[in-house]
Amino acid sequence: MASQTSVVVVGGGVAGLSAALFTARAGLETTVVSAGESILRRNAHLENYPGFPAGVNPRLLLDLLEEQAGEAGVEVADGRIQRVTRDGDGFELLAADGDSYEADYVVAASWSDATYLEGLDVDFLDRGSKTFVGVDEFGSTSVDGLYAAGRLAEKHHQTVVAAGHGSQVGLAVVEDSDAKFYHDWTVPEGYFTERGREVPPGCEEIDDAERERRESESLERMREAFAEPHPAEPTMHPSVDEE
């Protein structure tokens, strides 16, 4: 039996999880199908991600992003998507283990194999040994409802770029859907209402007590996350392991 969802993201790295975070927060049912580990887990120490002057453990950063996406409602499934086909106005995705998924929108955020898209009229860009997917400025491909994010969309091989592009693509999906959404933004109480305006979809007004509660929770969770060194070691490139 196929699992029905609004958005399926192929790839559980930074780009895919960032896209999923925004689609889920906008109320779209979102599933990430991930095969293997993100390349980010190979990084020894991430030193160019904004907001961390001394760098940050890349495996911890990815763990926190996975946690954040899950709390937003993102479902994560293990599996390798082998084929994506049109199914009416949407898509059907078939995984190697036989599981299938139905989606109104698909975000391809895997790396580096995009052969699962070959059954669709997608523009592929060959760059030496690598193949990318052609997209416009919003991450849309030549197939309606199909997007590509991050490295697969020929973006720079940097974590912050992958996160930013994944977020941009996620918001493009939201804007193309029927979701009532304006801006993922939390503002002080009265920011809109005291100007005689309704709070836009996706925004939230909170009072001082709630703001302080959320900040306190944030500080506590960060203290807990960064209290000890991350237990996992960087994963070596497969070609090195083979030697």
GROMACS .gro file of C-alpha atoms in nm:
model
  243
    1MET     CA    1   0.000   0.000   0.000
    2ALA     CA    2   0.129   0.345  -0.088
    3SER     CA    3   0.176   0.605   0.184
    4GLN     CA    4  -0.021   0.920   0.094
    5THR     CA    5   0.146   1.251   0.165
    6SER     CA    6   0.158   1.605   0.030
    7VAL     CA    7   0.534   1.640  -0.004
    8VAL     CA    8   0.803   1.376  -0.037
    9VAL     CA    9   1.163   1.488  -0.001
   10VAL     CA   10   1.423   1.250  -0.139
   11GLY     CA   11   1.737   1.288   0.071
   12GLY     CA   12   1.787   1.347   0.441
   13GLY     CA   13   2.083   1.582   0.429
   14VAL     CA   14   2.089   1.951   0.512
   15ALA     CA   15   1.908   2.062   0.195
   16GLY     CA   16   1.635   1.800   0.221
   17LEU     CA   17   1.569   1.849   0.591
   18SER     CA   18   1.565   2.227   0.553
   19ALA     CA   19   1.307   2.203   0.273
   20ALA     CA   20   1.099   1.960   0.478
   21LEU     CA   21   1.114   2.184   0.784
   22PHE     CA   22   0.946   2.470   0.601
   23THR     CA   23   0.684   2.262   0.421
   24ALA     CA   24   0.588   2.090   0.747
   25ARG     CA   25   0.570   2.417   0.942
   26ALA     CA   26   0.335   2.548   0.674
   27GLY     CA   27   0.100   2.257   0.741
   28LEU     CA   28   0.189   2.031   0.448
   29GLU     CA   29   0.219   1.663   0.532
   30THR     CA   30   0.585   1.592   0.465
   31THR     CA   31   0.791   1.274   0.443
   32VAL     CA   32   1.168   1.257   0.400
   33VAL     CA   33   1.296   0.936   0.244
   34SER     CA   34   1.663   0.899   0.322
   35ALA     CA   35   1.914   0.637   0.208
   36GLY     CA   36   2.237   0.625   0.400
   37GLU     CA   37   2.400   0.911   0.580
   38SER     CA   38   2.446   1.274   0.482
   39ILE     CA   39   2.786   1.374   0.343
   40LEU     CA   40   2.793   1.631   0.623
   41ARG     CA   41   2.874   1.349   0.866
   42ARG     CA   42   3.209   1.309   0.689
   43ASN     CA   43   3.314   1.661   0.787
   44ALA     CA   44   3.573   1.669   1.066
   45HIS     CA   45   3.469   2.010   1.205
   46LEU     CA   46   3.235   2.260   1.041
   47GLU     CA   47   3.400   2.603   1.053
   48ASN     CA   48   3.208   2.819   0.805
   49TYR     CA   49   2.848   2.791   0.923
   50PRO     CA   50   2.717   3.134   1.035
   51GLY     CA   51   2.658   3.180   1.406
   52PHE     CA   52   2.933   2.950   1.531
   53PRO     CA   53   3.253   3.158   1.565
   54ALA     CA   54   3.463   2.858   1.669
   55GLY     CA   55   3.284   2.616   1.439
   56VAL     CA   56   3.044   2.337   1.531
   57ASN     CA   57   3.043   1.959   1.526
   58PRO     CA   58   2.874   1.877   1.194
   59ARG     CA   59   2.715   1.557   1.322
   60LEU     CA   60   2.562   1.749   1.611
   61LEU     CA   61   2.432   2.017   1.373
   62LEU     CA   62   2.265   1.750   1.159
   63ASP     CA   63   2.123   1.576   1.466
   64LEU     CA   64   1.966   1.903   1.581
   65LEU     CA   65   1.822   1.969   1.236
   66GLU     CA   66   1.671   1.620   1.227
   67GLU     CA   67   1.523   1.679   1.572
   68GLN     CA   68   1.382   2.016   1.469
   69ALA     CA   69   1.225   1.873   1.153
   70GLY     CA   70   1.069   1.588   1.350
   71GLU     CA   71   0.916   1.827   1.599
   72ALA     CA   72   0.768   2.024   1.308
   73GLY     CA   73   0.589   1.707   1.198
   74VAL     CA   74   0.828   1.568   0.937
   75GLU     CA   75   0.819   1.191   0.903
   76VAL     CA   76   1.153   1.031   0.815
   77ALA     CA   77   1.163   0.694   0.639
   78ASP     CA   78   1.466   0.483   0.554
   79GLY     CA   79   1.479   0.384   0.192
   80ARG     CA   80   1.639   0.440  -0.145
   81ILE     CA   81   1.403   0.580  -0.406
   82GLN     CA   82   1.455   0.399  -0.735
   83ARG     CA   83   1.190   0.555  -0.955
   84VAL     CA   84   0.961   0.858  -0.963
   85THR     CA   85   0.670   0.856  -1.206
   86ARG     CA   86   0.370   1.072  -1.279
   87ASP     CA   87   0.047   0.964  -1.113
   88GLY     CA   88  -0.233   1.191  -1.234
   89ASP     CA   89  -0.152   1.540  -1.111
   90GLY     CA   90   0.097   1.405  -0.857
   91PHE     CA   91   0.375   1.151  -0.831
   92GLU     CA   92   0.440   0.796  -0.724
   93LEU     CA   93   0.778   0.709  -0.575
   94LEU     CA   94   0.900   0.351  -0.553
   95ALA     CA   95   1.174   0.253  -0.310
   96ALA     CA   96   1.420  -0.035  -0.340
   97ASP     CA   97   1.251  -0.223  -0.055
   98GLY     CA   98   0.915  -0.212  -0.233
   99ASP     CA   99   0.764   0.071  -0.031
  100SER     CA  100   0.587   0.335  -0.234
  101TYR     CA  101   0.484   0.693  -0.168
  102GLU     CA  102   0.233   0.925  -0.330
  103ALA     CA  103   0.291   1.297  -0.331
  104ASP     CA  104   0.154   1.616  -0.475
  105TYR     CA  105   0.508   1.759  -0.470
  106VAL     CA  106   0.853   1.603  -0.478
  107VAL     CA  107   1.179   1.765  -0.372
  108ALA     CA  108   1.487   1.585  -0.501
  109ALA     CA  109   1.764   1.662  -0.253
  110SER     CA  110   1.973   1.349  -0.284
  111TRP     CA  111   2.336   1.327  -0.380
  112SER     CA  112   2.475   1.222  -0.612
  113ASP     CA  113   2.259   0.970  -0.799
  114ALA     CA  114   1.958   1.117  -0.980
  115THR     CA  115   1.881   0.817  -1.201
  116TYR     CA  116   1.549   0.776  -1.018
  117LEU     CA  117   1.427   1.084  -1.210
  118GLU     CA  118   1.508   0.948  -1.555
  119GLY     CA  119   1.147   0.851  -1.624
  120LEU     CA  120   1.044   1.216  -1.609
  121ASP     CA  121   1.105   1.497  -1.856
  122VAL     CA  122   1.379   1.653  -1.644
  123ASP     CA  123   1.670   1.860  -1.772
  124PHE     CA  124   1.994   1.689  -1.670
  125LEU     CA  125   2.321   1.880  -1.671
  126ASP     CA  126   2.636   1.676  -1.722
  127ARG     CA  127   2.945   1.829  -1.559
  128GLY     CA  128   3.226   1.583  -1.610
  129SER     CA  129   3.172   1.290  -1.375
  130LYS     CA  130   2.871   1.456  -1.208
  131THR     CA  131   2.513   1.502  -1.324
  132PHE     CA  132   2.292   1.779  -1.190
  133VAL     CA  133   1.924   1.865  -1.236
  134GLY     CA  134   1.832   2.187  -1.412
  135VAL     CA  135   1.618   2.424  -1.202
  136ASP     CA  136   1.498   2.784  -1.215
  137GLU     CA  137   1.566   3.047  -0.949
  138PHE     CA  138   1.306   2.889  -0.719
  139GLY     CA  139   1.434   2.532  -0.748
  140SER     CA  140   1.156   2.424  -0.985
  141THR     CA  141   1.244   2.173  -1.255
  142SER     CA  142   1.086   2.146  -1.600
  143VAL     CA  143   0.826   1.911  -1.447
  144ASP     CA  144   0.541   2.079  -1.259
  145GLY     CA  145   0.550   1.987  -0.890
  146LEU     CA  146   0.907   1.854  -0.901
  147TYR     CA  147   1.187   2.053  -0.740
  148ALA     CA  148   1.557   1.998  -0.675
  149ALA     CA  149   1.754   2.138  -0.384
  150GLY     CA  150   2.114   2.167  -0.277
  151ARG     CA  151   2.405   2.001  -0.451
  152LEU     CA  152   2.179   1.812  -0.694
  153ALA     CA  153   2.064   2.153  -0.819
  154GLU     CA  154   2.429   2.250  -0.883
  155LYS     CA  155   2.460   2.466  -0.572
  156HIS     CA  156   2.792   2.517  -0.399
  157HIS     CA  157   2.917   2.235  -0.180
  158GLN     CA  158   2.879   2.428   0.149
  159THR     CA  159   2.645   2.345   0.436
  160VAL     CA  160   2.500   2.695   0.468
  161VAL     CA  161   2.430   2.707   0.094
  162ALA     CA  162   2.254   2.370   0.110
  163ALA     CA  163   2.047   2.484   0.408
  164GLY     CA  164   1.956   2.812   0.243
  165HIS     CA  165   1.865   2.659  -0.091
  166GLY     CA  166   1.666   2.382   0.073
  167SER     CA  167   1.471   2.643   0.270
  168GLN     CA  168   1.409   2.845  -0.046
  169VAL     CA  169   1.281   2.539  -0.229
  170GLY     CA  170   1.061   2.441   0.065
  171LEU     CA  171   0.902   2.786   0.060
  172ALA     CA  172   0.856   2.761  -0.318
  173VAL     CA  173   0.659   2.440  -0.264
  174VAL     CA  174   0.447   2.615   0.000
  175GLU     CA  175   0.376   2.908  -0.232
  176ASP     CA  176   0.279   2.673  -0.516
  177SER     CA  177   0.046   2.474  -0.290
  178ASP     CA  178  -0.293   2.568  -0.150
  179ALA     CA  179  -0.149   2.628   0.197
  180LYS     CA  180  -0.250   2.956   0.355
  181PHE     CA  181   0.089   3.087   0.445
  182TYR     CA  182   0.245   3.431   0.469
  183HIS     CA  183   0.564   3.422   0.670
  184ASP     CA  184   0.717   3.181   0.923
  185TRP     CA  185   0.762   3.448   1.187
  186THR     CA  186   0.703   3.486   1.562
  187VAL     CA  187   0.649   3.845   1.674
  188PRO     CA  188   0.580   4.030   2.001
  189GLU     CA  189   0.219   4.054   2.117
  190GLY     CA  190   0.042   4.338   1.940
  191TYR     CA  191   0.282   4.360   1.647
  192PHE     CA  192  -0.006   4.313   1.404
  193THR     CA  193  -0.320   4.336   1.616
  194GLU     CA  194  -0.236   4.672   1.772
  195ARG     CA  195  -0.218   4.812   1.421
  196GLY     CA  196  -0.563   4.679   1.345
  197ARG     CA  197  -0.432   4.393   1.135
  198GLU     CA  198  -0.505   4.023   1.155
  199VAL     CA  199  -0.211   3.797   1.228
  200PRO     CA  200  -0.109   3.657   0.885
  201PRO     CA  201  -0.102   3.281   0.823
  202GLY     CA  202   0.225   3.133   0.941
  203CYS     CA  203   0.288   3.415   1.188
  204GLU     CA  204   0.232   3.408   1.561
  205GLU     CA  205   0.210   3.680   1.824
  206ILE     CA  206   0.340   3.586   2.170
  207ASP     CA  207   0.343   3.781   2.496
  208ASP     CA  208   0.650   3.843   2.713
  209ALA     CA  209   0.589   3.542   2.935
  210GLU     CA  210   0.571   3.307   2.638
  211ARG     CA  211   0.877   3.466   2.479
  212GLU     CA  212   1.075   3.416   2.800
  213ARG     CA  213   0.952   3.057   2.830
  214ARG     CA  214   1.062   2.976   2.476
  215GLU     CA  215   1.401   3.139   2.524
  216SER     CA  216   1.452   2.950   2.849
  217GLU     CA  217   1.366   2.621   2.678
  218SER     CA  218   1.600   2.706   2.390
  219LEU     CA  219   1.889   2.780   2.625
  220GLU     CA  220   1.834   2.459   2.818
  221ARG     CA  221   1.821   2.244   2.508
  222MET     CA  222   2.135   2.404   2.368
  223ARG     CA  223   2.317   2.354   2.699
  224GLU     CA  224   2.219   1.989   2.693
  225ALA     CA  225   2.316   1.944   2.327
  226PHE     CA  226   2.656   2.105   2.367
  227ALA     CA  227   2.739   1.977   2.716
  228GLU     CA  228   2.958   1.692   2.594
  229PRO     CA  229   3.157   1.614   2.277
  230HIS     CA  230   2.952   1.437   2.013
  231PRO     CA  231   3.014   1.061   2.040
  232ALA     CA  232   3.025   0.987   1.665
  233GLU     CA  233   3.345   1.008   1.463
  234PRO     CA  234   3.356   1.149   1.108
  235THR     CA  235   3.274   0.893   0.840
  236MET     CA  236   3.556   0.841   0.594
  237HIS     CA  237   3.493   0.858   0.219
  238PRO     CA  238   3.392   0.511   0.089
  239SER     CA  239   3.685   0.501  -0.153
  240VAL     CA  240   3.927   0.532   0.140
  241ASP     CA  241   3.751   0.256   0.331
  242GLU     CA  242   3.779   0.032   0.026
  243GLU     CA  243   4.156   0.074   0.029
   0.00000   0.00000   0.00000
